[in-house]
Short mmCIF file of C-alpha atoms in Angstrom, two decimals:
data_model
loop_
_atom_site.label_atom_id
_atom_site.label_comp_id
_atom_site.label_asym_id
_atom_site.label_seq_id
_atom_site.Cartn_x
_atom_site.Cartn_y
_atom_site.Cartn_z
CA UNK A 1 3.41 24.79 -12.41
CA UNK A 2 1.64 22.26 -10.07
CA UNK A 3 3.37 20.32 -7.55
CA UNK A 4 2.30 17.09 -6.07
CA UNK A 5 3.98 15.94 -2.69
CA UNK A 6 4.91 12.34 -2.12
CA UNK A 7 4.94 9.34 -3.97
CA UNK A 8 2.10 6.83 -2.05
CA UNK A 9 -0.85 5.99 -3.14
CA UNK A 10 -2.58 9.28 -2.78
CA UNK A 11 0.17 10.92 -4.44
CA UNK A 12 0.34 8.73 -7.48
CA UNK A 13 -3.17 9.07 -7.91
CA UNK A 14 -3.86 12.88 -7.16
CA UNK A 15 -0.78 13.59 -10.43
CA UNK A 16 -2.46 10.50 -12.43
CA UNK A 17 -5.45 12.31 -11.93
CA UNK A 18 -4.09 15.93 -12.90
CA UNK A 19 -1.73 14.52 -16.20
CA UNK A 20 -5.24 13.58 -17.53
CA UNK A 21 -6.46 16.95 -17.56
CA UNK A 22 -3.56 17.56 -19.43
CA UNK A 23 -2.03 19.77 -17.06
CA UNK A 24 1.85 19.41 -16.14
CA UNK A 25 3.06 18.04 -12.89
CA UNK A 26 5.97 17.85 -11.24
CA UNK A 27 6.74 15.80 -8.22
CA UNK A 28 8.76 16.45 -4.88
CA UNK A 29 9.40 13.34 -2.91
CA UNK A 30 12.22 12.68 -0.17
CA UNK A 31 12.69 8.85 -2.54
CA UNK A 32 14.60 6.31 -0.41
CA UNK A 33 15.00 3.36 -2.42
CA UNK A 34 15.74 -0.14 -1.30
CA UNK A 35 19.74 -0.35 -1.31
CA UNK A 36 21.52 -1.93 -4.02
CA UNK A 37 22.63 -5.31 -2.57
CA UNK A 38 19.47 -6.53 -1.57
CA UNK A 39 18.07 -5.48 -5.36
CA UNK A 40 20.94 -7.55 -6.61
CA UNK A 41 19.78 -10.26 -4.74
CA UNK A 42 16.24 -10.25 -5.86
CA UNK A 43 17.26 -10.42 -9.50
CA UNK A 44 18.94 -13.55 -8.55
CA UNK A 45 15.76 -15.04 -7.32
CA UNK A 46 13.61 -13.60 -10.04
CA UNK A 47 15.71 -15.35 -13.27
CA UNK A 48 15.62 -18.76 -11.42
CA UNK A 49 12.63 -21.33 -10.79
CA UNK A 50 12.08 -21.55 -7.14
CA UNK A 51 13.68 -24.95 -7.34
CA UNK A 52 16.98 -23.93 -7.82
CA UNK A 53 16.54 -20.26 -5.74
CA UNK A 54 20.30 -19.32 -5.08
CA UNK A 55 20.40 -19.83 -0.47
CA UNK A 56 22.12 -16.66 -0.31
CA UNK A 57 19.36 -14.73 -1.82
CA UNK A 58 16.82 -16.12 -0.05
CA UNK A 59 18.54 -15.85 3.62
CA UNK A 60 20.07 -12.44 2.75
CA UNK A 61 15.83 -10.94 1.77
CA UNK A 62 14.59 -12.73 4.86
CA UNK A 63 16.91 -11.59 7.33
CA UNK A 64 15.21 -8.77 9.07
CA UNK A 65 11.72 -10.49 9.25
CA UNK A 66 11.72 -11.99 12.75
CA UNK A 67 8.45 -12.37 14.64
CA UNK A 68 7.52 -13.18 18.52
CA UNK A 69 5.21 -14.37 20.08
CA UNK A 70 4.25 -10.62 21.16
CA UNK A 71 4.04 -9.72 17.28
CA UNK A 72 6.98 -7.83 14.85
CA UNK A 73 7.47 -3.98 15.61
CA UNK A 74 7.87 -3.12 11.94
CA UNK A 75 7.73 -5.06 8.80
CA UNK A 76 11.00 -5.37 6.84
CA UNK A 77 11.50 -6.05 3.06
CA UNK A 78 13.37 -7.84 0.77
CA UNK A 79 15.40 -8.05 4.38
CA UNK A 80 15.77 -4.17 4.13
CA UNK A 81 14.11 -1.72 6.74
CA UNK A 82 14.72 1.24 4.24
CA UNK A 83 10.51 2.30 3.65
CA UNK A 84 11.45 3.79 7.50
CA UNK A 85 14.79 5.25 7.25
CA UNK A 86 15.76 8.38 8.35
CA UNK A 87 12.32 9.48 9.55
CA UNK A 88 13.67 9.50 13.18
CA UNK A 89 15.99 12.76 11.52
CA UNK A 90 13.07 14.85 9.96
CA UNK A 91 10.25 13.56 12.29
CA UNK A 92 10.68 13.42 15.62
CA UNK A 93 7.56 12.41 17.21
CA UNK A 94 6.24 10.89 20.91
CA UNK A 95 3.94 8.32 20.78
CA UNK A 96 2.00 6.56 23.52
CA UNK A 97 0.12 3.33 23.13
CA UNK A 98 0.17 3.92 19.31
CA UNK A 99 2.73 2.70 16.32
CA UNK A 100 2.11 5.35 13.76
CA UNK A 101 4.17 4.89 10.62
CA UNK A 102 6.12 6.93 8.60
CA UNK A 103 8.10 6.38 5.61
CA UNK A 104 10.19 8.53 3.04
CA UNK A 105 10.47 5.59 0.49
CA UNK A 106 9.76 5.79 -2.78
CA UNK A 107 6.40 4.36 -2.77
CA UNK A 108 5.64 5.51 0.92
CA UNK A 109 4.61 2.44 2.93
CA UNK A 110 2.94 0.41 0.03
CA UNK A 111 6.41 -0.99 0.26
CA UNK A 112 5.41 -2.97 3.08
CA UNK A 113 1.87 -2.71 3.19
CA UNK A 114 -0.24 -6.25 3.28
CA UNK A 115 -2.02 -5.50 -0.37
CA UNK A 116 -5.86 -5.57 1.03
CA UNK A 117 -8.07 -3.57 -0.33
CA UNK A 118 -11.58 -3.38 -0.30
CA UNK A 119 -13.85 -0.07 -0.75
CA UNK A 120 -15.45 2.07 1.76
CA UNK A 121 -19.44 1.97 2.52
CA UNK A 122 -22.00 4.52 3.20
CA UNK A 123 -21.93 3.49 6.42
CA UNK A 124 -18.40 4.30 7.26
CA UNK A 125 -18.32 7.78 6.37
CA UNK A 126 -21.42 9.23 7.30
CA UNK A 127 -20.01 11.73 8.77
CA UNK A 128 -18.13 13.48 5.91
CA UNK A 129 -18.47 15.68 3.38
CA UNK A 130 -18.79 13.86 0.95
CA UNK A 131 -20.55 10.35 0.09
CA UNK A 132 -19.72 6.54 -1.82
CA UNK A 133 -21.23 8.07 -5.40
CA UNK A 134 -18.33 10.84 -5.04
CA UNK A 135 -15.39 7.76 -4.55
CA UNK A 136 -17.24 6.01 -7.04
CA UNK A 137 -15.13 7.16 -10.19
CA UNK A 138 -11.45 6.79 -8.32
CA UNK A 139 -12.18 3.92 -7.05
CA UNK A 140 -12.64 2.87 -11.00
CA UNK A 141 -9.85 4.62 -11.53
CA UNK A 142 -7.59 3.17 -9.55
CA UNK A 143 -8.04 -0.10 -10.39
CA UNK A 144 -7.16 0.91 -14.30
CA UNK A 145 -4.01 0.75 -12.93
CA UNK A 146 -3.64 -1.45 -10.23
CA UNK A 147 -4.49 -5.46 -10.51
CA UNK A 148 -6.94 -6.95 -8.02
CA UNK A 149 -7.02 -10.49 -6.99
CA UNK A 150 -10.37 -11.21 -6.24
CA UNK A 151 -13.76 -12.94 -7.11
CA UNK A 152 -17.16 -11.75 -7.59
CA UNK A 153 -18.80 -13.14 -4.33
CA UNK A 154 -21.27 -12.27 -1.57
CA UNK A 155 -18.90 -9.49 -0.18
CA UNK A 156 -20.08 -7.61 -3.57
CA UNK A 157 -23.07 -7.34 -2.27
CA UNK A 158 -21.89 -4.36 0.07
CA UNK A 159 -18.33 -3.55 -1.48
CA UNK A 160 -18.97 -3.60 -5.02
CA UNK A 161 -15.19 -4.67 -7.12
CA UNK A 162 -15.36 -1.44 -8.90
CA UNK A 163 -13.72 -3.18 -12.10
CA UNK A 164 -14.25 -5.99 -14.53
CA UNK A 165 -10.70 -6.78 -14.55
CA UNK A 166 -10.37 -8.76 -11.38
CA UNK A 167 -8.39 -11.92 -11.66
CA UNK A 168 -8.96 -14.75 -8.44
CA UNK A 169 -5.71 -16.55 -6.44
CA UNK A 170 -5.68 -19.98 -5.83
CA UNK A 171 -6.88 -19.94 -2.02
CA UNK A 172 -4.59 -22.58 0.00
CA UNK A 173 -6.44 -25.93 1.01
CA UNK A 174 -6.58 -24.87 5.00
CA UNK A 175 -8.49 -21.56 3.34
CA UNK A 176 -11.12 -23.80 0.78
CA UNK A 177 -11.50 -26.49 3.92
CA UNK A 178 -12.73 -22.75 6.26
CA UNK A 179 -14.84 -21.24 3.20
CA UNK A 180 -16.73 -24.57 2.87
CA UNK A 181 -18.04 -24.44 7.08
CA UNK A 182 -18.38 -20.81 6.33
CA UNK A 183 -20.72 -21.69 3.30
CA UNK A 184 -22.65 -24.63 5.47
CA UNK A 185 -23.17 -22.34 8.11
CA UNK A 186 -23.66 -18.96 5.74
CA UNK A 187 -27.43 -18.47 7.04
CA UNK A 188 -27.03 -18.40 10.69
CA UNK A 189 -23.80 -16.06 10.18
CA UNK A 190 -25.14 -13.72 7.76
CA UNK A 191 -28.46 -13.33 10.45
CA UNK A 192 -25.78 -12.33 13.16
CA UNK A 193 -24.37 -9.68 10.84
CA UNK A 194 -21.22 -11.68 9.46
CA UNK A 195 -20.38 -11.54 5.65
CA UNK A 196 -17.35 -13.60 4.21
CA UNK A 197 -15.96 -14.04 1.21
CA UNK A 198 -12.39 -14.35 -0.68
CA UNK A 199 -9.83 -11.42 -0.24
CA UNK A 200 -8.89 -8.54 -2.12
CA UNK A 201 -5.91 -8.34 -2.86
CA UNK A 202 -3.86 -5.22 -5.47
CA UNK A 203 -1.46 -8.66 -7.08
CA UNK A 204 -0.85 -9.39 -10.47
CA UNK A 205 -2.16 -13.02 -10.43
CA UNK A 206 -2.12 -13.70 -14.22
CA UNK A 207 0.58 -14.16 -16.56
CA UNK A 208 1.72 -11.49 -19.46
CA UNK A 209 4.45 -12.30 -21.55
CA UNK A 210 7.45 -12.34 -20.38
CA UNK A 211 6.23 -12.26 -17.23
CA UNK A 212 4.62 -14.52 -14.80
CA UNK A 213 1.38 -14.09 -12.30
CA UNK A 214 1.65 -15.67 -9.17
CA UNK A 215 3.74 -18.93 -8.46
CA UNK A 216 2.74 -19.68 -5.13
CA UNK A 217 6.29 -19.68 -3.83
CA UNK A 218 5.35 -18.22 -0.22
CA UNK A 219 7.64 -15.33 0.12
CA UNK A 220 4.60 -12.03 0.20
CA UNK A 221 5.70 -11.01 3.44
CA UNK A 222 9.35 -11.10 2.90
CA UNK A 223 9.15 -9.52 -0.32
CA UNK A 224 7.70 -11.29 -3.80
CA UNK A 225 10.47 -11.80 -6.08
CA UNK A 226 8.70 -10.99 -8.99
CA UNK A 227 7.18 -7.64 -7.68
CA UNK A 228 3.65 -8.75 -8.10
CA UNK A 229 2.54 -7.02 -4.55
CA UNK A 230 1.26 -3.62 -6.18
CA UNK A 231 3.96 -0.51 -5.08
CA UNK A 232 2.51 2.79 -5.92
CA UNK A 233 6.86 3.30 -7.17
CA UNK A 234 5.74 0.73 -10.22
CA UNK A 235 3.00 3.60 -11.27
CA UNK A 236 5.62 6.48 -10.88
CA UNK A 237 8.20 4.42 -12.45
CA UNK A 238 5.48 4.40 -15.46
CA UNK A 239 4.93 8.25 -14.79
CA UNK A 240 8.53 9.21 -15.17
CA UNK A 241 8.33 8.37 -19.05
CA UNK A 242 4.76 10.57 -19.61
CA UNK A 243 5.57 14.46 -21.29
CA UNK A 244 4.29 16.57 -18.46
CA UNK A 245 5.92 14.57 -15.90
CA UNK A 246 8.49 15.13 -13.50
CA UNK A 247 10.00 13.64 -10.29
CA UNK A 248 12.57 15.38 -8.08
CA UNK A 249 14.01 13.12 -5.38
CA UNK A 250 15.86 13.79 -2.19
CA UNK A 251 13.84 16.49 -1.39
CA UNK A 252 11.96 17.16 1.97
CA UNK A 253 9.22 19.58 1.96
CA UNK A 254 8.79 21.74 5.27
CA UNK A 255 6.60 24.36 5.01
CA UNK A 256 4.26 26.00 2.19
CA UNK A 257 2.76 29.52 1.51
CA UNK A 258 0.69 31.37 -0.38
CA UNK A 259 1.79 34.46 -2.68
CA UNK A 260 0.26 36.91 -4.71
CA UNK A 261 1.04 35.51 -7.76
CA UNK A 262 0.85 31.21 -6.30
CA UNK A 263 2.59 29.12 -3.86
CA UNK A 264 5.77 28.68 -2.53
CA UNK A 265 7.57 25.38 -1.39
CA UNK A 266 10.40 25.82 1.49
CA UNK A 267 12.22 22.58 1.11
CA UNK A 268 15.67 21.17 2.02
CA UNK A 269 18.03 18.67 0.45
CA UNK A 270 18.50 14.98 1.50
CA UNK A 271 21.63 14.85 0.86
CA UNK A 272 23.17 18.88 1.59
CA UNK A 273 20.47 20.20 4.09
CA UNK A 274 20.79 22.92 1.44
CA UNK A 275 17.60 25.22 1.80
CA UNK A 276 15.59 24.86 -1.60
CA UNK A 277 12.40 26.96 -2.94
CA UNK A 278 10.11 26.04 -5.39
CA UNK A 279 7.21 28.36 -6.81
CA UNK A 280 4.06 27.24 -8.69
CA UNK A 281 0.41 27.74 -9.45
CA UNK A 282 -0.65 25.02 -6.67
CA UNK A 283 0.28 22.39 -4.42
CA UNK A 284 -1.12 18.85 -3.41
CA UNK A 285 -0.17 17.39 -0.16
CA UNK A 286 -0.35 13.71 -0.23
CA UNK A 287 2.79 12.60 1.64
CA UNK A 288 0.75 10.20 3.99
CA UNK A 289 -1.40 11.60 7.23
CA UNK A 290 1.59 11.87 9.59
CA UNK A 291 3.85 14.21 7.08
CA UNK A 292 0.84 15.72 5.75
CA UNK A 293 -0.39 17.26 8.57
CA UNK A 294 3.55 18.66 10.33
CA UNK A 295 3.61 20.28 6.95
CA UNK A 296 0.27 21.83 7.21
CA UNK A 297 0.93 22.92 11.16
CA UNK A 298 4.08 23.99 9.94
CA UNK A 299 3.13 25.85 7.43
CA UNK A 300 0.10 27.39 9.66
CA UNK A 301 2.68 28.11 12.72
CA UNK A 302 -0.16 26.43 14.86
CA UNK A 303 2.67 24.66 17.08
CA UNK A 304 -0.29 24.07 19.57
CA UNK A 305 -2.52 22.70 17.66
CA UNK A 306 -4.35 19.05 18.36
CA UNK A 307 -5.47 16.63 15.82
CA UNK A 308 -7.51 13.85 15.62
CA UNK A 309 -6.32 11.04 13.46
CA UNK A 310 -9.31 8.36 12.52
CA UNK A 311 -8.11 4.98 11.61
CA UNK A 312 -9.54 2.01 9.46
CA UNK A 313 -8.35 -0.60 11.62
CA UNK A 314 -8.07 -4.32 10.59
CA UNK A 315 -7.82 -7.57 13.06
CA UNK A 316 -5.62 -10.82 11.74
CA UNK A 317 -7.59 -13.34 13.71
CA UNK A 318 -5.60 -16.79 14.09
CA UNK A 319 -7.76 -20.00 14.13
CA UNK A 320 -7.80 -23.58 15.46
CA UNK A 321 -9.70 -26.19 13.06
CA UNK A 322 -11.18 -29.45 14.21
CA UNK A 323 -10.04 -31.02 10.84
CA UNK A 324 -6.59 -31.10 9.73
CA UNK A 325 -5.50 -29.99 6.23
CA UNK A 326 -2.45 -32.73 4.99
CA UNK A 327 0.65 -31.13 4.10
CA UNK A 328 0.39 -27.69 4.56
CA UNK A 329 4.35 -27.32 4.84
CA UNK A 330 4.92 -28.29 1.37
CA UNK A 331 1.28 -26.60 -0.61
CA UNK A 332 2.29 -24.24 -2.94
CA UNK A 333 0.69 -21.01 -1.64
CA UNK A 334 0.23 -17.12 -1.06
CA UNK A 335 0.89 -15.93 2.00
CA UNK A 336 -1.05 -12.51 2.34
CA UNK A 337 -4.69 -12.90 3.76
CA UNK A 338 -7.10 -15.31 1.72
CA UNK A 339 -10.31 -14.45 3.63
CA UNK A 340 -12.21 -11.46 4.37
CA UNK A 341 -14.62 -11.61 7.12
CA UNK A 342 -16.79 -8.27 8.20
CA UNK A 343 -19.20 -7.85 11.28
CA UNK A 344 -22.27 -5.35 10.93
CA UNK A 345 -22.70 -5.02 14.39
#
């Protein structure tokens, strides 16, 4: 038996990756789901044209996304803060001058996360073990899976789209007005180590049957109504139905050891606090870097032990333009980032 921990990204991936050796998986993940209400009111929104959206539904999913002028502490959605509940009770943590997250949703934070994605370089990890032509192959594989908004432009020229089935957004008319200086001015920026181009984004932008791509109604960062944000739960959702799959929920792993004959998993329930074991041939950890590593110091009794977490960190830069772009209140648009601009310093 192989276990996989957690439901993110790297979860999803690492038991995508084992089911295709044909081996069977089984997954333990602690599974919060977004509560019932604010689902109901989502299906409201999604079997109506935005021109007849029911007020309710729209007030009751935006109702916990309030910004200041000093920024939002954590990003809610579909008006629920559940991607973070209850990690105060199984992960008590101090934190100065930092705002780690932590989340025991199904999905893990790609509840909430802003959809970019765009690959790593040689240059960023020179200093592990391994190098770009090792990602190479799960970066393709990924995106078998997950949709990317994006166009083949000069950012390919360092981050290569890793797939032929990239489908553009339409950028908003503030964004096109930007791209166009950018363009006029691409020389004397690209000699100063600046390379632009459109965003990446994991959204279903095209139509299937049935079901609709984008429709511009404005709502990513409350939530899109048609689930078109990529959520590593649509994957497992998908997973649940495969032969040599299976998910067990409510469960939160604490420890893990090693055994003559495999590994053992000392777990708890959700919902009892009922002590749980499970036993296999091997484990994968991929419950995000925070949970990931308590269950690894845990497991290693090395209470004393310091870490170093490195980060990938990512600036929002707000602008002022000379020229004005007509009716921005009323454009039909996305609201996730359009632009991607990166400095080779």
């Amino acid at each position: 038996m192989i276990y996989v921990i957690g439901s993110g990204p790297s979860g999803i991936s690492c038991a995508q990756a084992l089911l295709k050796q044909g081996l069977v998986v089984t997954m333990l993940d602690s599974g919060i789901e977004l509560e019932s209400h604010f689902k109901e009111a989502i299906d409201t929104l999604k079997n109506s044209s935005p021109e007849g959206w029911d007020k309710n539904s729209l007030k009751k999913i935006k109702q916990s996304a309030s910004a200041k002028v000093s920024g939002t502490f954590v990003k809610s959605i579909y008006g629920s803060l559940f991607p973070y509940k209850e990690v105060d009770k199984y992960f008590q943590t101090q934190v100065v001058n930092a705002q780690p997250r932590i989340s025991l949703a199904k999905g893990g934070l790609s509840n909430v996360w802003g959809a970019a994605v765009l690959p790593f370089i040689d240059e960023d990890i020179t200093d592990w073990p391994i190098s770009i032509k090792d990602l190479i192959p799960h970066y393709e594989s990924i995106f078998s899976f997950m949709d990317l908004a994006a166009i083949n432009d000069d950012l390919a020229t360092k981050f290569p789209l890793y797939t032929q089935r990239n489908h553009p957004l339409q950028p908003s008319n503030q964004s096109v007005s930007f791209m166009n200086d950018l363009l006029q001015n691409k020389s004397v920026l690209n000699s100063n180590g600046f390379l632009f181009g459109n965003s990446r984004l994991a959204i279903r932008s095209y139509n299937l049957p049935n079901k609709p791509g984008c429709i511009y109604c404005g709502l990513c960062l409350y939530g899109c109504p048609h689930e078109l944000i990529y959520n590593s739960a649509f994957t497992l959702n998908e997973l649940i139905q495969h032969e040599n799959f299976h998910y067990i929920k409510d469960i939160i792993v604490q420890r893990i050891s090693e055994t003559n004959i495999g590994i053992s998993i000392a777990a708890i329930s959700r919902h009892t606090g009922e002590l749980i074991t499970f036993r296999g041939d091997r484990v994968y950890l991929a419950c995000g870097v925070i949970p990931t590593a308590k269950i690894m110091l845990e497991s290693l009794e090395a209470y004393d032990k310091e870490l170093i977490i490195k980060d990938s960190q990512w600036f929002m830069i707000p602008l002022m333009r000379y020229k004005n772009t007509q009716d921005v209140a009323d454009e039909k648009l996305y609201t996730l980032s359009q632009m991607f601009i990166e400095l080779f310093d």
